[in-house]
C-alpha cells in the first residue's frame, strides 16, 4: 500500500467503489440515512484550506481513506488548529498485520505537517476500535450518543 | 530469545514461523497484532508498538524487543 495526501478531486472518484462497503459496515439507521456526499461542501472546505484527505492505494486503486477538517476548535480558539475526523475507512482485506498502524502513522504525520495540534476521532460501538486507538496512544475521552429525531 | 519468540508467535497465531517469516504472512489483523505485541511484552521483554509495526519479518520483530 502507498499512502498520500490528495486533493478532493483525485480522491472522490477513485474512492466511490469503497463508499457502499463503508456505509454497509458502519452506518446506523440505514433506512433513513444513505451515504450521499455533499460534494460541493467538501470542495468548498478544500478551497478554504481546511480539508485534509489521505489515501491508501494498492497499485493505484484506493483501498482506504481518511477525511478530516483542520480548523480552530470553537471553544479552544487559541490552542491551534485541530483535526476533526469526518470519515476513515480501510477495506477489510487490507486490515491485516501492520497496515492499519502504518496508515494512522502517515495520517498523523501529515496532519502535523499541516499544523494540527490534536486529532479527534471516533469509532462505532458495533465496530469497536477502542483497543486499536488506545494502543496507538489515543485517550478514550468521550462517549457520544445519537438519536433520530425525524 | 529466538526460540521463545517463535513459540509465542506460533501459539498466538497458529502459524509455524521462522525468523524470515513475513509479518504479513501471519494473516492477523491489527487487533490481533496488538495482542501479539502485548504477549511479547509480557513474556519476552519491553517492545514498543510503533517499533514493532515497522518490522517486516519475525526476525526484525525480535530486534524490536528490548530496544529503546
Coordinates of N, CA and C in Angstrom, one line a residue:
Chain A
X1 N 0.9 -1.2 0.0 CA 0.0 0.0 0.0 C 0.9 1.2 0.0
X2 N 0.4 2.3 -0.7 CA 1.1 3.6 -0.6 C 0.1 4.6 0.0
X3 N 0.7 5.5 0.8 CA -0.2 6.5 1.4 C 0.2 7.9 0.8
X4 N -0.8 8.7 0.7 CA -0.6 10.0 0.2 C -1.6 11.0 0.6
X5 N -1.2 12.3 0.8 CA -2.2 13.3 0.9 C -2.7 13.7 -0.5
X6 N -4.0 13.7 -0.7 CA -4.5 14.0 -2.0 C -5.5 15.2 -2.0
X7 N -5.8 15.7 -3.2 CA -6.9 16.7 -3.2 C -8.2 16.0 -3.4
X8 N -9.3 16.7 -3.2 CA -10.6 16.1 -3.2 C -10.9 15.5 -4.5
X9 N -10.6 16.2 -5.6 CA -11.0 15.6 -6.9 C -10.3 14.3 -7.2
X10 N -9.0 14.2 -6.9 CA -8.3 13.0 -7.2 C -8.8 11.8 -6.3
X11 N -9.3 12.2 -5.1 CA -9.8 11.2 -4.2 C -11.2 10.7 -4.5
X12 N -12.1 11.6 -4.7 CA -13.5 11.2 -4.6 C -14.0 10.2 -5.6
X13 N -13.5 10.4 -6.9 CA -14.0 9.5 -7.9 C -13.4 8.1 -7.8
X14 N -12.1 8.1 -7.4 CA -11.4 6.8 -7.2 C -11.9 6.0 -5.9
X15 N -12.5 6.8 -5.0 CA -12.9 6.2 -3.7 C -14.4 5.7 -3.8
X16 N -15.1 6.1 -4.8 CA -16.5 5.7 -4.9 C -16.8 4.2 -4.7
X17 N -16.0 3.3 -5.3 CA -16.3 1.9 -5.0 C -16.3 1.5 -3.6
X18 N -15.6 2.2 -2.8 CA -15.5 1.9 -1.3 C -16.7 2.4 -0.5
X19 N -17.3 3.4 -1.0 CA -18.4 4.0 -0.2 C -19.5 3.1 0.2
X20 N -20.0 2.3 -0.8 CA -21.1 1.4 -0.4 C -20.7 0.3 0.7
X21 N -19.4 -0.1 0.6 CA -18.9 -1.1 1.5 C -18.7 -0.4 2.9
X22 N -18.2 0.8 2.9 CA -18.1 1.6 4.1 C -19.4 1.8 4.8
X23 N -20.4 2.2 4.0 CA -21.8 2.5 4.5 C -22.4 1.2 5.1
X24 N -22.3 0.2 4.3 CA -22.9 -1.1 4.8 C -22.3 -1.6 6.1
X25 N -21.0 -1.4 6.3 CA -20.4 -1.9 7.5 C -20.7 -1.0 8.7
X26 N -20.7 0.3 8.5 CA -20.7 1.2 9.6 C -22.0 2.1 9.9
X27 N -22.8 2.3 8.9 CA -23.9 3.2 9.0 C -25.0 2.6 10.0
X28 N -25.6 3.6 10.7 CA -26.7 3.2 11.6 C -28.0 3.7 10.9
X29 N -29.1 3.2 11.2 CA -30.4 3.7 10.7 C -30.3 3.8 9.2
X30 N -29.9 2.7 8.6 CA -29.7 2.6 7.1 C -31.0 3.0 6.3
X31 N -32.1 2.7 6.9 CA -33.3 3.0 6.1 C -33.5 4.5 6.0
X32 N -33.0 5.3 6.8 CA -33.1 6.7 6.8 C -31.9 7.5 6.2
X33 N -30.7 6.9 6.4 CA -29.5 7.7 6.1 C -28.7 6.9 5.1
X34 N -28.7 7.4 3.9 CA -27.9 6.9 2.8 C -26.6 7.7 2.7
X35 N -25.6 7.0 2.2 CA -24.3 7.7 2.1 C -24.3 8.5 0.8
X36 N -24.6 9.8 0.9 CA -24.5 10.7 -0.3 C -23.6 11.8 0.1
X37 N -22.5 12.0 -0.5 CA -21.5 13.0 -0.2 C -22.0 14.4 -0.6
X38 N -21.9 15.3 0.3 CA -22.2 16.7 0.0 C -21.0 17.3 -0.7
X39 N -20.8 17.0 -2.0 CA -19.5 17.2 -2.6 C -19.1 18.7 -2.7
X40 N -20.1 19.5 -2.9 CA -19.8 20.9 -3.1 C -19.3 21.5 -1.8
X41 N -19.7 20.9 -0.6 CA -19.2 21.4 0.7 C -17.8 21.0 0.9
X42 N -17.5 19.7 0.5 CA -16.1 19.3 0.6 C -15.2 20.2 -0.3
X43 N -15.7 20.5 -1.5 CA -14.9 21.3 -2.4 C -14.7 22.7 -1.8
X44 N -15.7 23.2 -1.2 CA -15.6 24.5 -0.5 C -14.6 24.4 0.6
X45 N -14.7 23.4 1.4 CA -13.7 23.2 2.5 C -12.3 23.2 2.0
X46 N -12.1 22.5 0.9 CA -10.8 22.4 0.3 C -10.3 23.8 -0.2
X47 N -11.2 24.6 -0.8 CA -10.9 25.9 -1.3 C -10.5 26.8 -0.1
X48 N -11.2 26.6 1.1 CA -10.9 27.4 2.3 C -9.6 26.9 3.0
X49 N -9.1 25.8 2.5 CA -7.8 25.3 3.1 C -7.9 24.5 4.3
X50 N -9.1 23.9 4.6 CA -9.3 23.2 5.8 C -9.6 21.7 5.6
X51 N -9.7 21.3 4.4 CA -10.0 19.9 4.2 C -8.7 19.1 4.1
X52 N -8.7 17.9 4.7 CA -7.5 17.1 4.7 C -7.8 15.6 4.3
X53 N -7.3 15.2 3.2 CA -7.6 13.9 2.6 C -6.3 13.1 2.5
X54 N -6.4 11.9 3.1 CA -5.2 10.9 3.0 C -5.8 9.6 2.4
X55 N -5.0 9.1 1.4 CA -5.5 7.9 0.8 C -4.5 6.7 1.0
X56 N -5.0 5.5 1.0 CA -4.2 4.3 0.9 C -4.5 3.7 -0.5
X57 N -3.5 3.5 -1.3 CA -3.7 2.9 -2.6 C -2.9 1.7 -2.7
X58 N -3.4 0.7 -3.5 CA -2.7 -0.5 -3.8 C -2.7 -0.6 -5.3
X59 N -1.5 -0.5 -5.9 CA -1.5 -0.4 -7.4 C -2.4 0.6 -8.0
X60 N -2.5 1.7 -7.4 CA -3.3 2.8 -7.9 C -4.8 2.8 -7.5
X61 N -5.2 1.7 -6.9 CA -6.6 1.6 -6.5 C -6.7 2.0 -5.1
X62 N -7.7 2.9 -4.8 CA -7.9 3.3 -3.4 C -8.5 2.2 -2.6
X63 N -7.8 1.9 -1.5 CA -8.3 0.8 -0.6 C -8.5 1.3 0.8
X64 N -8.3 2.6 1.0 CA -8.5 3.2 2.3 C -8.5 4.7 2.2
X65 N -9.1 5.4 3.2 CA -9.0 6.9 3.2 C -9.3 7.4 4.6
X66 N -8.8 8.7 4.7 CA -9.1 9.5 5.9 C -9.5 10.8 5.4
X67 N -10.6 11.4 5.9 CA -11.1 12.7 5.5 C -11.3 13.5 6.8
X68 N -10.7 14.6 6.9 CA -10.9 15.4 8.1 C -10.9 16.9 7.8
X69 N -11.2 17.7 8.8 CA -11.2 19.1 8.7 C -10.2 19.7 9.7
X70 N -9.3 20.5 9.2 CA -8.3 21.2 10.1 C -8.8 22.6 10.4
X71 N -9.2 22.8 11.6 CA -9.8 24.1 12.0 C -9.5 24.4 13.4
X72 N -9.6 25.7 13.8 CA -9.5 26.0 15.2 C -10.8 25.4 15.9
X73 N -10.6 24.9 17.1 CA -11.7 24.4 17.9 C -12.5 25.6 18.3
X74 N -13.9 25.5 18.3 CA -14.7 26.6 18.6 C -14.6 27.1 20.0
X75 N -14.3 26.2 21.0 CA -14.1 26.7 22.3 C -12.7 26.5 22.9
X76 N -11.7 26.3 22.0 CA -10.3 26.3 22.4 C -9.6 27.1 21.3
X77 N -10.1 28.3 21.1 CA -9.7 29.1 19.9 C -8.2 29.4 19.8
X78 N -7.6 29.4 21.0 CA -6.1 29.8 20.9 C -5.2 28.6 21.0
X79 N -5.8 27.4 21.0 CA -5.0 26.2 21.2 C -4.3 25.8 19.9
X80 N -4.7 26.3 18.8 CA -4.1 25.9 17.5 C -5.1 25.0 16.7
X81 N -4.8 24.8 15.5 CA -5.8 24.0 14.6 C -5.9 22.6 15.1
X82 N -7.1 22.1 15.0 CA -7.3 20.7 15.4 C -7.9 19.9 14.2
X83 N -7.6 18.7 14.1 CA -8.2 17.8 13.1 C -9.4 17.1 13.6
X84 N -10.5 17.4 12.9 CA -11.8 16.8 13.3 C -12.1 15.8 12.2
X85 N -12.2 14.5 12.6 CA -12.4 13.5 11.6 C -13.8 13.4 11.0
X86 N -13.9 13.4 9.7 CA -15.2 13.2 9.1 C -15.4 11.7 8.8
X87 N -14.5 11.1 8.2 CA -14.6 9.6 8.0 C -13.3 9.0 7.7
X88 N -13.2 7.7 8.1 CA -12.0 6.9 7.7 C -12.4 5.5 7.5
X89 N -11.6 4.9 6.6 CA -12.0 3.5 6.2 C -10.9 2.8 5.6
X90 N -10.8 1.5 5.8 CA -9.8 0.7 5.1 C -10.6 -0.6 4.7
X91 N -10.4 -1.0 3.5 CA -11.1 -2.2 3.1 C -10.8 -3.4 3.9
X92 N -11.7 -4.3 4.3 CA -11.5 -5.4 5.2 C -10.3 -6.2 4.9
X93 N -10.1 -6.5 3.6 CA -8.9 -7.3 3.2 C -7.6 -6.7 3.4
X94 N -7.6 -5.4 3.7 CA -6.3 -4.7 4.0 C -6.1 -4.4 5.5
X95 N -7.0 -4.9 6.3 CA -6.8 -4.7 7.7 C -6.0 -5.8 8.3
X96 N -4.9 -6.1 7.7 CA -4.0 -7.2 8.2 C -2.7 -6.7 8.7
X97 N -2.1 -7.4 9.5 CA -0.8 -7.1 10.0 C -0.7 -5.7 10.5
X98 N 0.3 -4.9 10.0 CA 0.5 -3.6 10.5 C 0.0 -2.5 9.5
X99 N -0.8 -2.9 8.6 CA -1.3 -1.9 7.6 C -2.0 -0.7 8.3
X100 N -2.9 -1.1 9.2 CA -3.7 0.0 9.9 C -2.8 0.9 10.7
X101 N -1.8 0.4 11.4 CA -0.9 1.2 12.1 C -0.1 2.2 11.2
X102 N 0.4 1.6 10.1 CA 1.2 2.4 9.2 C 0.3 3.6 8.6
X103 N -0.9 3.2 8.3 CA -1.8 4.2 7.7 C -2.1 5.3 8.7
X104 N -2.3 5.0 10.0 CA -2.6 6.0 11.0 C -1.3 6.8 11.2
X105 N -0.2 6.2 11.2 CA 1.1 6.9 11.4 C 1.3 8.0 10.3
X106 N 0.9 7.6 9.1 CA 1.1 8.5 8.0 C 0.0 9.7 8.1
X107 N -1.2 9.3 8.5 CA -2.2 10.3 8.7 C -1.8 11.4 9.8
X108 N -1.3 10.9 10.9 CA -0.8 11.7 12.0 C 0.3 12.7 11.5
X109 N 1.3 12.1 10.8 CA 2.4 12.9 10.4 C 1.9 14.0 9.4
X110 N 1.0 13.6 8.5 CA 0.5 14.6 7.5 C -0.3 15.7 8.2
X111 N -1.0 15.4 9.2 CA -1.7 16.4 10.0 C -0.7 17.3 10.7
X112 N 0.3 16.7 11.3 CA 1.3 17.6 12.0 C 1.9 18.5 11.0
X113 N 2.2 18.0 9.8 CA 2.8 18.9 8.8 C 1.9 20.1 8.4
X114 N 0.6 19.9 8.6 CA -0.3 21.0 8.3 C -0.6 21.8 9.5
X115 N 0.1 21.5 10.6 CA -0.1 22.4 11.8 C -1.1 21.9 12.8
X116 N -1.7 20.8 12.6 CA -2.7 20.3 13.5 C -2.1 19.9 14.9
X117 N -2.7 20.4 16.0 CA -2.1 20.1 17.3 C -2.8 18.9 18.0
X118 N -3.9 18.5 17.5 CA -4.7 17.5 18.1 C -5.6 16.9 17.1
X119 N -6.0 15.6 17.3 CA -6.9 15.0 16.4 C -8.0 14.4 17.2
X120 N -9.3 14.5 16.7 CA -10.4 13.9 17.3 C -10.9 12.8 16.3
X121 N -11.1 11.6 16.9 CA -11.5 10.5 16.0 C -12.4 9.6 16.9
X122 N -13.3 9.0 16.2 CA -14.3 8.1 17.0 C -14.4 6.8 16.2
X123 N -15.1 5.9 16.8 CA -15.5 4.6 16.2 C -16.9 4.2 16.6
X124 N -17.4 3.4 15.8 CA -18.8 2.9 16.1 C -18.7 1.8 17.3
X125 N -19.8 1.8 18.1 CA -19.8 0.8 19.1 C -19.9 -0.6 18.5
X126 N -20.5 -0.7 17.4 CA -20.6 -2.1 16.8 C -19.4 -2.5 16.0
X127 N -18.4 -1.5 15.9 CA -17.1 -1.9 15.3 C -16.1 -1.2 16.2
X128 N -16.0 -1.7 17.4 CA -15.3 -1.1 18.5 C -13.8 -1.2 18.3
X129 N -13.2 0.0 18.0 CA -11.7 0.0 17.8 C -11.0 0.7 18.9
X130 N -11.6 0.6 20.1 CA -11.0 1.3 21.3 C -9.6 0.7 21.5
X131 N -9.5 -0.6 21.5 CA -8.2 -1.2 21.8 C -7.1 -0.7 20.8
X132 N -7.5 -0.6 19.5 CA -6.6 -0.2 18.5 C -6.2 1.2 18.7
X133 N -7.1 2.1 19.0 CA -6.7 3.5 19.2 C -5.9 3.7 20.5
X134 N -6.3 3.1 21.5 CA -5.6 3.2 22.7 C -4.1 2.6 22.6
X135 N -4.0 1.6 21.8 CA -2.6 1.0 21.6 C -1.8 2.0 20.9
X136 N -2.4 2.9 20.1 CA -1.7 3.9 19.4 C -1.5 5.2 20.2
X137 N -1.9 5.2 21.4 CA -1.6 6.3 22.3 C -2.8 7.3 22.4
X138 N -3.9 6.9 21.8 CA -5.1 7.8 21.9 C -5.8 7.6 23.3
X139 N -6.4 8.6 23.8 CA -7.2 8.6 25.0 C -8.6 8.5 24.8
X140 N -9.3 7.5 25.5 CA -10.7 7.4 25.4 C -11.3 8.5 26.2
X141 N -11.9 9.6 25.5 CA -12.2 10.8 26.2 C -13.7 11.1 26.2
X142 N -14.5 10.6 25.3 CA -15.9 11.0 25.3 C -16.8 9.7 25.0
X143 N -18.0 9.8 25.4 CA -19.0 8.8 24.9 C -20.0 9.7 24.1
X144 N -20.3 9.3 22.9 CA -21.2 10.0 22.0 C -22.5 9.3 21.8
X145 N -23.6 10.0 21.8 CA -24.9 9.4 21.7 C -25.6 10.0 20.5
X146 N -26.5 9.2 19.9 CA -27.2 9.7 18.7 C -28.7 9.3 18.9
X147 N -29.6 10.1 18.3 CA -31.0 9.8 18.3 C -31.6 10.3 17.0
X148 N -32.4 9.6 16.4 CA -33.1 10.0 15.2 C -34.3 10.9 15.6
X149 N -34.4 12.1 15.1 CA -35.4 13.0 15.6 C -36.6 13.1 14.6
X150 N -36.3 12.8 13.4 CA -37.4 12.9 12.3 C -38.0 11.6 12.0
Chain B
X1 N 16.0 -16.4 23.0 CA 15.0 -15.4 22.6 C 14.3 -15.8 21.3
X2 N 15.2 -16.3 20.3 CA 14.6 -16.6 19.0 C 13.6 -17.8 19.2
X3 N 13.9 -18.8 19.9 CA 13.1 -19.9 20.1 C 11.8 -19.5 20.8
X4 N 12.0 -18.7 21.9 CA 10.8 -18.3 22.7 C 9.9 -17.4 21.9
X5 N 10.4 -16.6 21.0 CA 9.6 -15.7 20.2 C 8.8 -16.5 19.2
X6 N 9.5 -17.5 18.5 CA 8.8 -18.3 17.5 C 7.7 -19.1 18.2
X7 N 8.0 -19.7 19.3 CA 7.0 -20.5 20.1 C 5.8 -19.6 20.4
X8 N 6.1 -18.4 20.8 CA 5.0 -17.4 21.2 C 4.1 -17.1 20.0
X9 N 4.8 -16.8 18.9 CA 4.0 -16.5 17.7 C 3.2 -17.6 17.2
X10 N 3.8 -18.8 17.2 CA 3.0 -20.0 16.8 C 1.9 -20.3 17.7
X11 N 2.0 -20.0 19.0 CA 0.9 -20.2 19.9 C -0.2 -19.1 19.7
X12 N 0.2 -17.9 19.5 CA -0.7 -16.8 19.3 C -1.5 -16.9 17.9
X13 N -0.7 -17.3 16.9 CA -1.3 -17.2 15.5 C -1.7 -18.6 15.0
X14 N -1.1 -19.6 15.5 CA -1.3 -21.0 14.9 C -0.5 -21.2 13.7
X15 N 0.4 -20.3 13.4 CA 1.2 -20.5 12.2 C 2.6 -20.8 12.5
X16 N 3.2 -21.8 11.8 CA 4.6 -22.1 12.0 C 5.5 -21.1 11.4
X17 N 6.5 -20.6 12.1 CA 7.3 -19.5 11.6 C 8.7 -19.7 11.8
X18 N 9.5 -18.9 11.1 CA 10.9 -18.8 11.5 C 11.3 -17.3 11.4
X19 N 12.6 -17.0 11.5 CA 12.9 -15.6 11.5 C 12.7 -14.8 10.2
X20 N 12.6 -15.6 9.1 CA 12.4 -15.0 7.8 C 10.9 -14.8 7.5
X21 N 10.0 -15.4 8.3 CA 8.6 -15.3 8.0 C 8.2 -13.8 8.0
X22 N 7.4 -13.4 7.0 CA 7.0 -12.0 6.9 C 5.8 -11.8 7.9
X23 N 5.7 -10.7 8.5 CA 4.6 -10.3 9.4 C 3.3 -10.4 8.6
X24 N 3.3 -10.0 7.4 CA 2.1 -10.0 6.6 C 1.6 -11.5 6.4
X25 N 2.5 -12.4 6.3 CA 2.0 -13.8 6.1 C 1.4 -14.4 7.4
X26 N 1.5 -13.7 8.5 CA 0.9 -14.2 9.7 C -0.6 -14.1 9.7
X27 N -1.1 -13.3 8.7 CA -2.5 -13.2 8.4 C -3.3 -12.9 9.7
X28 N -2.9 -11.9 10.4 CA -3.6 -11.4 11.5 C -4.0 -9.9 11.3
X29 N -5.1 -9.5 11.9 CA -5.5 -8.1 11.8 C -4.8 -7.3 12.8
X30 N -5.2 -6.0 12.8 CA -4.5 -5.0 13.7 C -4.7 -5.4 15.2
X31 N -5.9 -5.8 15.5 CA -6.2 -6.1 16.9 C -5.4 -7.3 17.4
X32 N -5.3 -8.3 16.5 CA -4.5 -9.5 16.8 C -3.1 -9.2 16.9
X33 N -2.6 -8.2 16.1 CA -1.2 -7.8 16.2 C -0.9 -7.1 17.5
X34 N -1.9 -6.3 18.0 CA -1.8 -5.7 19.3 C -1.6 -6.8 20.4
X35 N -2.5 -7.8 20.3 CA -2.4 -8.9 21.3 C -1.1 -9.6 21.2
X36 N -0.6 -9.7 20.0 CA 0.8 -10.4 19.9 C 1.8 -9.5 20.6
X37 N 1.8 -8.2 20.3 CA 2.8 -7.3 20.9 C 2.7 -7.4 22.4
X38 N 1.4 -7.4 22.9 CA 1.2 -7.4 24.3 C 1.7 -8.7 24.9
X39 N 1.6 -9.8 24.2 CA 2.1 -11.1 24.7 C 3.6 -11.1 24.7
X40 N 4.2 -10.5 23.7 CA 5.7 -10.4 23.7 C 6.2 -9.6 24.8
X41 N 5.5 -8.5 25.1 CA 5.9 -7.6 26.2 C 5.8 -8.3 27.5
X42 N 4.7 -9.1 27.7 CA 4.5 -9.8 29.0 C 5.5 -10.9 29.2
X43 N 6.0 -11.6 28.1 CA 6.8 -12.8 28.2 C 8.2 -12.6 27.9
X44 N 8.5 -11.7 27.0 CA 9.9 -11.6 26.5 C 10.6 -10.3 26.8
X45 N 9.9 -9.3 27.0 CA 10.6 -8.1 27.3 C 9.9 -6.9 26.7
X46 N 10.4 -5.7 27.0 CA 9.8 -4.4 26.5 C 9.8 -4.4 25.0
X47 N 8.7 -3.9 24.4 CA 8.7 -3.7 23.0 C 7.7 -2.6 22.7
X48 N 8.1 -1.7 21.9 CA 7.2 -0.6 21.6 C 6.3 -0.9 20.4
X49 N 5.1 -0.6 20.5 CA 4.2 -1.0 19.3 C 4.7 -0.3 18.1
X50 N 5.1 1.0 18.2 CA 5.5 1.7 17.0 C 6.7 1.0 16.3
X51 N 7.7 0.6 17.1 CA 8.8 -0.1 16.6 C 8.4 -1.4 16.0
X52 N 7.5 -2.1 16.7 CA 7.0 -3.4 16.2 C 6.3 -3.3 14.8
X53 N 5.6 -2.2 14.6 CA 4.8 -2.1 13.4 C 5.8 -1.9 12.2
X54 N 7.0 -1.5 12.5 CA 8.0 -1.3 11.4 C 8.6 -2.6 11.0
X55 N 8.4 -3.7 11.7 CA 9.1 -5.0 11.4 C 8.4 -5.6 10.2
X56 N 9.2 -6.0 9.3 CA 8.7 -6.7 8.1 C 8.7 -8.3 8.3
X57 N 9.6 -8.7 9.2 CA 9.8 -10.2 9.4 C 9.8 -10.4 10.9
X58 N 9.7 -11.7 11.2 CA 9.8 -12.1 12.6 C 11.1 -11.8 13.2
X59 N 12.1 -11.9 12.3 CA 13.5 -11.5 12.8 C 13.6 -10.1 13.2
X60 N 13.0 -9.2 12.4 CA 13.0 -7.7 12.7 C 12.2 -7.5 13.9
X61 N 11.1 -8.2 14.1 CA 10.3 -8.1 15.3 C 11.1 -8.4 16.5
X62 N 11.9 -9.5 16.4 CA 12.8 -9.9 17.5 C 13.7 -8.7 17.9
X63 N 14.3 -8.1 16.9 CA 15.2 -7.0 17.1 C 14.5 -5.8 17.8
X64 N 13.2 -5.7 17.7 CA 12.5 -4.6 18.4 C 12.3 -4.9 19.9
X65 N 12.5 -6.1 20.3 CA 12.3 -6.4 21.7 C 13.5 -5.9 22.6
X66 N 13.2 -5.1 23.6 CA 14.2 -4.6 24.4 C 14.9 -3.3 23.9
X67 N 14.6 -3.0 22.6 CA 15.3 -1.8 22.1 C 14.5 -0.5 22.6
X68 N 15.3 0.5 22.9 CA 14.7 1.7 23.5 C 14.6 2.8 22.4

